[in-house]
Amino acid sequence: QVQLVESGGGLVKPGGSLRLSCAASGFTFSDSYLSWIRQAPGKGLEWVSYISDSGSTIYYADSVKGRFTISRDNAKNSLYLQINSLRAEDTAVYFCATGWPGFYGTFHYWGQGTPVTVSS
Amino acid sequence: EIVLTQSPATLSLSPGERATLSCRASQSISSYLAWYQQKPGQPPRLLFYDASNRATGTPARFSGSGSGTDFTLTISSLEPEDVAVYYCQQRSSWPPLTFGGGTKVEIK
C-alpha cells in the first residue's frame, strides 16, 4: 500500500534551517506529483509547494517563496523540503502528499507529518 | 487566488441527523473540488475528488455535490466516528492550491 513517511522536523531558532524528507513506497514514485502542505497548531491546511514527476515544474506559496526549496530524488523514492530563514509563523506540522496521475492538485495519500517548531 | 469559504464553522448535531457542509468559491472552479476529513492527531483523508467522485473507503452515508462556485458535503445520518474537521480544496486555478477554513462537526 502507499506509504509516505516524513522526517527531519524539530525545534529550530528563528533564522535557522531544516531539511525535511519524505520517504515513499507502494507506488510508482517517478510517475507521481508531490506536494508539501502544512498545518499550524490549531489552524487549517496551507499548501506550501509542488513538484512534478520529473522535477521540471515547481511551484511555491508566496509565503515561502525564496526561503523554501522543494526537490526529489526518483532513484531514492524521496521528496525533500529545504527550509531556510525560518520564522515563528513557519511553526507547523508539515505533510507530504501525492495523488493519482492526472489528478494534479488532488491529494489521495498523505503522510503522518513531521512537526517544525521555530522558537528562541 | 481562489478563496474558498466554508460554512458553518462548527456544526453540532445528534447521531442520526443529517449534516450539510457548504464550500463556496470566490470564482468558478468547475468541478475541481476535493473534500477531506481530518480527525484529531491524524493527517487529512480524501473523501471526494472532483466534487462528487467518492474516494476509496468513503462510507456511503457521505455524498458530495456541486459545481461552479457552490459545493456541498452531506452526511445523511451522522455517526459518532464522523466527528472531525472537514476541509474543501480547489485545483481549478493554481498555484496556489487553496483550502477552505474548515467545518468542525461535533456530536451534540
XYZ file of N, CA and C in Angstrom:
684
model
N 0.834 -1.183 0.000
C 0.000 0.000 0.000
C 0.883 1.251 0.000
N 0.272 2.363 -0.360
C 1.011 3.619 -0.428
C 1.429 4.051 0.974
N 2.709 4.396 1.097
C 3.218 4.933 2.364
C 4.064 6.158 2.091
N 3.837 7.184 2.890
C 4.642 8.393 2.871
C 5.082 8.649 4.301
N 6.384 8.712 4.522
C 6.909 8.882 5.878
C 7.837 10.082 5.920
N 7.374 11.113 6.619
C 8.163 12.337 6.746
C 9.132 12.245 7.913
N 10.210 12.986 7.805
C 11.193 13.077 8.886
C 11.941 14.389 8.753
N 12.730 14.713 9.789
C 13.583 15.890 9.719
C 13.083 17.103 10.481
N 11.871 17.024 11.001
C 11.347 18.150 11.762
C 12.047 18.288 13.111
N 11.780 19.397 13.778
C 12.372 19.619 15.092
C 12.246 21.051 15.544
N 12.962 21.360 16.610
C 12.979 22.709 17.177
C 14.156 23.469 16.586
N 13.901 24.635 16.058
C 14.952 25.438 15.439
C 14.738 26.897 15.807
N 15.827 27.629 15.918
C 15.749 29.055 16.258
C 15.346 29.875 15.039
N 14.732 31.027 15.276
C 14.421 31.918 14.141
C 15.672 32.205 13.328
N 15.490 32.157 12.005
C 16.617 32.348 11.105
C 17.342 31.066 10.756
N 17.022 29.990 11.430
C 17.688 28.713 11.196
C 17.152 27.982 9.978
N 17.696 26.771 9.797
C 17.339 25.956 8.634
C 17.043 24.523 9.047
N 16.270 23.846 8.210
C 15.978 22.425 8.377
C 15.820 21.824 6.991
N 16.057 20.517 6.903
C 15.748 19.796 5.682
C 14.785 18.672 6.024
N 13.580 18.773 5.474
C 12.576 17.742 5.678
C 12.692 16.705 4.570
N 12.414 15.465 4.913
C 12.430 14.378 3.943
C 11.106 13.639 3.986
N 10.766 13.015 2.864
C 9.571 12.188 2.773
C 9.944 10.943 1.986
N 9.927 9.793 2.652
C 10.249 8.522 2.007
C 8.962 7.872 1.527
N 8.934 7.500 0.255
C 7.716 6.978 -0.354
C 7.873 5.515 -0.735
N 6.759 4.785 -0.670
C 6.745 3.393 -1.104
C 5.325 3.004 -1.488
N 5.214 1.914 -2.249
C 3.898 1.380 -2.589
C 3.269 1.952 -3.845
N 4.009 2.797 -4.571
C 3.506 3.336 -5.829
C 4.695 3.715 -6.695
N 4.420 4.038 -7.953
C 5.498 4.395 -8.882
C 5.873 5.849 -8.650
N 6.880 6.045 -7.824
C 7.265 7.387 -7.369
C 7.609 8.296 -8.546
N 8.321 7.785 -9.519
C 8.792 8.622 -10.624
C 7.663 9.087 -11.544
N 6.471 8.530 -11.398
C 5.309 8.959 -12.182
C 4.394 9.904 -11.409
N 4.783 10.268 -10.211
C 3.854 10.943 -9.306
C 4.257 12.379 -8.981
N 3.252 13.259 -8.961
C 3.460 14.610 -8.458
C 3.404 14.570 -6.930
N 4.031 15.545 -6.305
C 4.093 15.595 -4.843
C 3.979 17.027 -4.367
N 3.477 17.170 -3.182
C 3.397 18.491 -2.559
C 3.740 18.408 -1.084
N 4.142 19.534 -0.542
C 4.212 19.738 0.900
C 3.047 20.643 1.297
N 2.391 20.270 2.374
C 1.261 21.010 2.914
C 1.502 21.119 4.402
N 1.218 22.285 4.987
C 1.493 22.431 6.410
C 0.249 22.844 7.182
N 0.317 22.651 8.482
C -0.801 22.980 9.358
C -0.251 23.526 10.657
N -0.438 24.820 10.868
C -0.019 25.453 12.108
C -0.888 24.927 13.257
N -0.383 24.980 14.480
C -1.138 24.449 15.624
C -2.540 25.046 15.727
N -3.544 24.181 15.716
C -4.922 24.620 15.848
C -5.497 25.330 14.644
N -4.767 25.320 13.540
C -5.200 26.052 12.336
C -5.534 25.095 11.195
N -5.879 25.678 10.052
C -6.235 24.896 8.878
C -5.025 24.493 8.052
N -5.323 23.956 6.874
C -4.295 23.448 5.972
C -3.823 24.541 5.030
N -2.497 24.571 4.794
C -1.904 25.539 3.870
C -0.976 24.801 2.914
N -1.273 24.876 1.631
C -0.381 24.307 0.625
C 0.917 25.110 0.592
N 2.052 24.405 0.527
C 3.364 25.054 0.587
C 4.096 24.996 -0.762
N 4.151 23.794 -1.366
C 4.968 23.650 -2.563
C 4.545 22.404 -3.336
N 4.848 22.413 -4.645
C 4.508 21.310 -5.561
C 5.715 21.024 -6.444
N 5.894 19.729 -6.750
C 6.921 19.345 -7.714
C 6.339 18.276 -8.626
N 6.585 18.400 -9.909
C 6.073 17.445 -10.884
C 6.866 16.139 -10.840
N 6.406 15.154 -11.611
C 7.029 13.836 -11.559
C 8.511 13.873 -11.932
N 8.849 14.671 -12.910
C 10.252 14.743 -13.347
C 11.057 15.771 -12.569
N 10.350 16.620 -11.824
C 11.017 17.709 -11.124
C 11.171 18.965 -11.952
N 10.649 18.948 -13.169
C 10.850 20.082 -14.068
C 9.902 21.248 -13.765
N 8.796 20.971 -13.086
C 7.832 22.019 -12.733
C 7.739 22.106 -11.220
N 7.951 23.299 -10.711
C 7.952 23.544 -9.263
C 7.165 24.811 -8.986
N 6.349 24.772 -7.948
C 5.595 25.943 -7.511
C 5.743 26.103 -6.003
N 5.614 27.353 -5.557
C 5.652 27.669 -4.127
C 4.526 28.616 -3.771
N 4.080 28.517 -2.514
C 3.209 29.534 -1.969
C 4.023 30.818 -1.791
N 3.354 31.951 -1.926
C 4.049 33.233 -1.787
C 4.713 33.362 -0.412
N 4.094 32.762 0.604
C 4.587 32.901 1.976
C 5.948 32.238 2.192
N 6.354 31.347 1.274
C 7.617 30.627 1.458
C 8.588 30.842 0.300
N 8.134 31.516 -0.736
C 8.969 31.708 -1.928
C 10.273 32.403 -1.553
N 11.365 31.874 -2.044
C 12.675 32.442 -1.768
C 13.338 31.898 -0.521
N 12.560 31.200 0.322
C 13.119 30.634 1.552
C 13.088 29.107 1.549
N 12.111 28.526 0.865
C 11.945 27.073 0.834
C 12.341 26.562 -0.555
N 12.918 25.356 -0.588
C 13.268 24.719 -1.850
C 12.813 23.265 -1.828
N 11.953 22.912 -2.792
C 11.481 21.539 -2.906
C 12.360 20.804 -3.917
N 12.598 19.529 -3.657
C 13.358 18.711 -4.600
C 12.965 17.252 -4.413
N 13.385 16.417 -5.337
C 13.078 14.997 -5.252
C 14.220 14.196 -5.832
N 14.326 12.954 -5.373
C 15.314 12.011 -5.903
C 14.537 10.765 -6.289
N 14.242 10.615 -7.563
C 13.421 9.489 -8.012
C 14.143 8.149 -7.836
N 15.458 8.169 -7.803
C 16.209 6.930 -7.584
C 16.076 6.443 -6.141
N 15.823 7.387 -5.238
C 15.694 7.042 -3.819
C 14.247 7.090 -3.335
N 13.312 7.341 -4.258
C 11.884 7.465 -3.883
C 11.707 8.437 -2.727
N 12.339 9.590 -2.841
C 12.324 10.544 -1.741
C 12.030 11.967 -2.213
N 11.324 12.671 -1.368
C 10.971 14.082 -1.562
C 11.633 14.864 -0.436
N 12.030 16.098 -0.756
C 12.712 16.915 0.234
C 12.126 18.327 0.269
N 12.309 18.990 1.406
C 11.983 20.406 1.516
C 13.073 21.061 2.353
N 13.878 21.881 1.708
C 14.889 22.668 2.413
C 14.233 23.961 2.853
N 14.232 24.200 4.157
C 13.579 25.397 4.664
C 14.616 26.263 5.366
N 14.781 27.469 4.869
C 15.770 28.415 5.382
C 15.084 29.645 5.954
N 15.879 30.450 6.663
C 15.376 31.718 7.208
C 14.047 31.517 7.940
N 14.017 30.520 8.804
C 12.758 30.157 9.459
C 12.234 31.270 10.348
N 10.911 31.395 10.350
C 10.195 32.394 11.133
C 9.226 31.689 12.070
N 8.786 32.387 13.092
C 7.835 31.804 14.036
C 6.586 31.301 13.317
N 6.176 32.013 12.289
C 4.945 31.634 11.565
C 5.115 30.399 10.687
N 6.333 29.869 10.615
C 6.556 28.605 9.907
C 6.319 27.403 10.817
N 6.084 27.656 12.097
C 5.789 26.566 13.027
C 4.529 25.833 12.585
N 4.651 24.550 12.351
C 3.541 23.769 11.800
C 3.942 22.301 11.716
N 2.952 21.462 11.486
C 3.206 20.094 11.046
C 3.264 20.129 9.525
N 4.298 19.540 8.972
C 4.494 19.522 7.521
C 4.177 18.122 7.000
N 3.202 18.071 6.101
C 2.785 16.814 5.483
C 3.311 16.747 4.050
N 3.744 15.569 3.610
C 3.917 15.361 2.180
C 2.690 14.599 1.681
N 2.330 14.867 0.455
C 1.107 14.285 -0.094
C 1.261 14.074 -1.593
N 0.524 13.110 -2.118
C 0.542 12.819 -3.539
C -0.826 12.353 -3.985
N -0.990 12.204 -5.276
C -2.278 11.777 -5.787
C -2.134 10.952 -7.048
N -3.264 10.505 -7.543
C -3.272 9.679 -8.753
C -2.757 10.471 -9.940
N -1.975 9.855 -10.804
C -1.523 10.542 -12.009
C -2.691 11.114 -12.792
N -2.539 12.356 -13.223
C -3.582 13.015 -13.992
C -4.503 13.874 -13.136
N -4.542 13.627 -11.860
C -5.410 14.412 -10.967
C -4.560 15.438 -10.215
N -3.821 16.218 -11.016
C -2.872 17.162 -10.433
C -3.555 18.079 -9.436
N -2.992 18.119 -8.242
C -3.520 19.010 -7.231
C -4.548 18.388 -6.316
N -4.860 17.111 -6.513
C -5.710 16.380 -5.578
C -4.823 15.415 -4.811
N -5.059 15.308 -3.509
C -4.156 14.530 -2.669
C -4.851 13.293 -2.110
N -4.628 12.174 -2.779
C -5.239 10.913 -2.386
C -4.512 10.287 -1.199
N -3.231 10.618 -1.036
C -2.410 9.983 0.001
C -1.598 11.033 0.745
N -1.543 10.880 2.055
C -0.831 11.803 2.929
C 0.076 11.019 3.873
N 1.186 11.631 4.238
C 1.993 11.102 5.323
C 1.428 11.546 6.663
N 2.051 11.078 7.729
C 1.610 11.427 9.084
C 2.087 12.810 9.511
N 3.072 13.342 8.800
C 3.548 14.687 9.102
C 4.769 14.698 10.014
N 5.545 15.778 9.910
C 6.683 15.998 10.799
C 6.569 17.412 11.352
N 6.696 17.572 12.679
C 6.488 18.891 13.279
C 7.742 19.750 13.220
N 7.531 21.000 12.905
C 8.597 22.001 12.911
C 8.185 23.102 13.885
N 9.050 23.386 14.836
C 8.803 24.454 15.804
C 9.922 25.469 15.709
N 9.551 26.711 15.472
C 10.528 27.795 15.371
C 10.384 28.667 16.601
N 11.392 28.628 17.453
C 11.326 29.370 18.703
C 12.730 29.588 19.239
N 12.925 30.736 19.896
C 14.221 31.020 20.500
C 14.302 30.467 21.921
N -5.902 34.603 -6.676
C -6.006 33.431 -5.824
C -7.476 33.132 -5.544
N -7.849 31.866 -5.669
C -9.235 31.472 -5.399
C -9.411 31.247 -3.905
N -10.381 31.939 -3.347
C -10.688 31.824 -1.920
C -11.880 30.889 -1.750
N -11.738 29.932 -0.840
C -12.813 29.009 -0.510
C -13.345 29.340 0.879
N -14.660 29.552 0.971
C -15.293 29.903 2.240
C -16.197 28.772 2.675
N -15.910 28.191 3.828
C -16.705 27.077 4.332
C -17.651 27.562 5.424
N -18.847 26.982 5.418
C -19.825 27.292 6.451
C -20.670 26.063 6.762
N -21.138 25.975 8.024
C -20.766 26.831 9.143
C -19.370 26.481 9.641
N -18.858 27.267 10.564
C -17.558 26.953 11.145
C -17.644 25.723 12.026
N -18.740 25.604 12.740
C -18.976 24.455 13.612
C -20.403 23.970 13.426
N -20.563 22.663 13.399
C -21.874 22.046 13.233
C -22.039 21.040 14.373
N -23.047 21.238 15.188
C -23.284 20.356 16.325
C -24.630 19.664 16.134
N -24.592 18.353 15.967
C -25.791 17.592 15.649
C -25.859 16.324 16.474
N -27.037 15.748 16.557
C -27.218 14.477 17.259
C -26.956 13.318 16.308
N -26.549 12.168 16.848
C -26.374 10.986 15.990
C -27.647 10.709 15.200
N -27.468 10.361 13.935
C -28.593 10.066 13.067
C -29.110 11.268 12.289
N -28.718 12.467 12.701
C -29.170 13.664 11.976
C -28.377 13.845 10.686
N -28.919 14.646 9.811
C -28.299 14.960 8.520
C -27.394 16.176 8.688
N -26.165 16.078 8.189
C -25.215 17.189 8.250
C -24.987 17.729 6.844
N -25.084 19.031 6.706
C -24.868 19.681 5.412
C -23.769 20.721 5.564
N -22.652 20.506 4.869
C -21.494 21.393 4.934
C -21.364 22.094 3.592
N -21.079 23.390 3.650
C -21.012 24.188 2.434
C -19.603 24.694 2.168
N -19.253 24.802 0.904
C -17.980 25.371 0.466
C -18.288 26.254 -0.734
N -17.941 27.528 -0.633
C -18.207 28.475 -1.716
C -16.885 29.035 -2.229
N -16.722 29.023 -3.546
C -15.505 29.524 -4.175
C -15.700 30.967 -4.638
N -14.610 31.734 -4.613
C -14.670 33.148 -4.984
C -14.840 33.348 -6.491
N -14.609 32.305 -7.285
C -14.894 32.316 -8.715
C -15.129 30.871 -9.136
N -15.644 30.690 -10.323
C -15.988 29.347 -10.764
C -14.766 28.432 -10.807
N -14.925 27.250 -10.249
C -13.849 26.254 -10.273
C -14.322 24.966 -10.961
N -15.361 25.090 -11.787
C -15.928 23.910 -12.450
C -16.233 22.849 -11.392
N -15.715 21.654 -11.545
C -15.930 20.619 -10.532
C -14.636 20.220 -9.833
N -13.618 21.090 -9.917
C -12.300 20.744 -9.396
C -12.183 21.006 -7.901
N -13.017 20.307 -7.152
C -13.052 20.487 -5.711
C -12.938 19.139 -5.014
N -12.133 19.112 -3.959
C -11.988 17.915 -3.140
C -12.451 18.210 -1.725
N -12.885 17.148 -1.055
C -13.243 17.223 0.364
C -12.338 16.273 1.145
N -11.856 16.751 2.298
C -11.012 15.950 3.177
C -11.612 15.932 4.579
N -11.391 14.832 5.260
C -11.787 14.678 6.649
C -10.513 14.566 7.490
N -10.450 15.343 8.577
C -9.282 15.248 9.445
C -9.736 15.050 10.893
N -9.361 13.922 11.447
C -9.621 13.646 12.855
C -8.410 14.080 13.683
N -8.614 14.365 14.977
C -7.515 14.867 15.820
C -6.298 13.956 15.775
N -5.124 14.582 15.567
C -3.871 13.839 15.577
C -3.604 13.021 14.335
N -4.461 13.162 13.330
C -4.292 12.389 12.096
C -4.111 13.316 10.904
N -3.507 12.801 9.817
C -3.462 13.606 8.593
C -4.843 13.655 7.956
N -5.049 14.580 7.062
C -6.318 14.599 6.316
C -6.477 13.323 5.493
N -7.735 12.980 5.259
C -8.075 11.811 4.446
C -9.012 12.283 3.346
N -8.714 11.946 2.105
C -9.557 12.343 0.981
C -10.889 11.618 1.043
N -11.988 12.376 0.956
C -13.335 11.803 0.891
C -13.876 11.820 -0.535
N -13.780 12.962 -1.203
C -14.297 13.132 -2.567
C -13.312 13.944 -3.377
N -13.188 13.612 -4.643
C -12.409 14.403 -5.570
C -13.283 14.791 -6.749
N -12.946 15.907 -7.351
C -13.737 16.448 -8.454
C -15.217 16.478 -8.095
N -15.476 17.007 -6.925
C -16.795 17.344 -6.382
C -17.616 16.161 -5.905
N -17.709 15.118 -6.711
C -18.671 14.059 -6.369
C -18.127 12.654 -6.536
N -16.834 12.529 -6.839
C -16.248 11.197 -7.005
C -15.755 10.676 -5.653
N -16.364 9.604 -5.226
C -16.065 9.042 -3.906
C -14.663 8.426 -3.900
N -13.866 8.781 -2.919
C -12.554 8.158 -2.772
C -12.703 6.774 -2.142
N -11.690 5.961 -2.309
C -11.709 4.618 -1.745
C -11.929 4.670 -0.241
N -12.927 3.909 0.215
C -13.175 3.830 1.645
C -14.140 4.852 2.199
N -14.609 5.772 1.380
C -15.581 6.755 1.862
C -16.924 6.081 2.057
N -17.482 6.138 3.263
C -18.759 5.468 3.509
C -19.890 6.047 2.657
N -20.883 5.221 2.384
C -21.989 5.611 1.503
C -22.856 6.707 2.101
N -22.795 6.920 3.418
C -23.607 7.980 4.019
C -23.076 9.382 3.666
N -21.877 9.435 3.127
C -21.302 10.702 2.669
C -21.617 10.902 1.182
N -21.948 12.143 0.817
C -22.103 12.462 -0.597
C -21.554 13.862 -0.869
N -21.042 14.057 -2.064
C -20.513 15.349 -2.480
C -21.233 15.821 -3.718
N -21.503 17.127 -3.788
C -22.221 17.655 -4.940
C -21.794 19.098 -5.188
N -22.213 19.594 -6.349
C -21.979 20.984 -6.684
C -21.082 21.175 -7.886
N -21.088 22.392 -8.387
C -20.203 22.788 -9.481
C -20.214 24.302 -9.560
N -19.224 24.845 -10.251
C -19.155 26.304 -10.361
C -18.566 26.921 -9.098
N -19.425 27.539 -8.289
C -18.944 28.188 -7.071
C -19.519 27.603 -5.786
N -20.535 26.766 -5.884
C -21.203 26.262 -4.677
C -21.154 24.744 -4.598
N -20.647 24.265 -3.458
C -20.435 22.842 -3.262
C -20.952 22.429 -1.895
N -21.370 21.163 -1.799
C -21.934 20.657 -0.556
C -21.402 19.274 -0.262
N -21.061 19.070 0.997
C -20.762 17.735 1.513
C -21.884 17.388 2.480
N -22.519 16.256 2.250
C -23.641 15.840 3.071
C -23.337 14.515 3.752
N -23.650 14.466 5.036
C -23.602 13.204 5.776
C -25.058 12.873 6.079
N -25.566 11.818 5.511
C -27.020 11.562 5.558
C -27.492 11.205 6.971
N -26.664 10.508 7.721
C -27.036 10.096 9.070
C -25.755 10.071 9.906
N -25.589 11.068 10.739
C -24.329 11.287 11.448
C -24.018 10.151 12.420
N -22.784 9.667 12.333
C -22.289 8.637 13.242
C -21.239 9.269 14.169
N -21.059 8.721 15.364
C -20.055 9.280 16.284
C -18.651 9.352 15.678
N -18.318 8.399 14.805
C -16.972 8.406 14.207
C -16.803 9.485 13.132
N -17.867 10.215 12.827
C -17.763 11.291 11.838
C -17.295 12.600 12.461
N -17.116 12.611 13.769
C -16.584 13.807 14.437
C -15.193 14.100 13.883
N -15.043 15.287 13.306
C -13.808 15.637 12.595
C -13.932 17.062 12.096
N -12.839 17.554 11.519
C -12.879 18.802 10.760
C -12.843 18.431 9.284
N -13.700 19.081 8.510
C -13.814 18.801 7.081
C -13.338 20.023 6.296
N -12.459 19.768 5.348
C -11.885 20.831 4.512
C -12.232 20.609 3.046
N -12.503 21.701 2.350
C -12.584 21.635 0.891
C -11.300 22.226 0.316
N -10.990 21.863 -0.927
C -9.750 22.301 -1.570
C -9.962 22.347 -3.078
N -9.476 23.400 -3.733
C -9.665 23.530 -5.177
C -8.367 23.305 -5.929
N -8.519 22.757 -7.145
C -7.367 22.558 -8.035
C -7.684 23.100 -9.436
N -8.614 24.045 -9.482
C -9.012 24.582 -10.786
C -7.994 25.566 -11.327
N -7.549 26.468 -10.464
C -6.636 27.520 -10.888
C -5.546 27.628 -9.832
N -4.355 27.212 -10.238
C -3.229 27.211 -9.281
C -1.930 27.276 -10.033
N -0.835 27.694 -9.409
C -0.747 27.935 -7.953
C -1.389 29.271 -7.569
N -1.806 29.418 -6.293
C -1.658 28.410 -5.265
C -2.866 27.463 -5.213
N -2.631 26.245 -4.773
C -3.726 25.384 -4.349
C -4.256 25.967 -3.049
N -5.573 25.986 -2.902
C -6.138 26.613 -1.716
C -7.149 25.702 -1.033
N -7.194 25.839 0.289
C -8.120 25.101 1.133
C -9.109 26.082 1.769
N -10.292 25.573 2.077
C -11.203 26.337 2.897
C -10.754 26.297 4.349
N -11.410 27.110 5.166
C -11.020 27.215 6.565
C -11.457 26.046 7.441
N -12.316 25.200 6.902
C -12.744 24.013 7.642
C -14.077 24.176 8.347
N -14.788 23.057 8.472
C -16.008 22.970 9.287
C -15.802 21.869 10.304
N -15.969 22.205 11.574
C -15.827 21.222 12.644
C -17.191 20.602 12.914
N -17.275 19.290 12.842
C -18.518 18.573 13.103
C -18.424 17.925 14.479
N -19.391 18.260 15.319
C -19.429 17.739 16.688
C -20.713 16.943 16.892
N -20.669 16.069 17.872
C -21.873 15.337 18.275
C -22.488 16.060 19.471
N -23.779 16.335 19.354
C -24.488 17.035 20.438
C -24.757 16.078 21.594
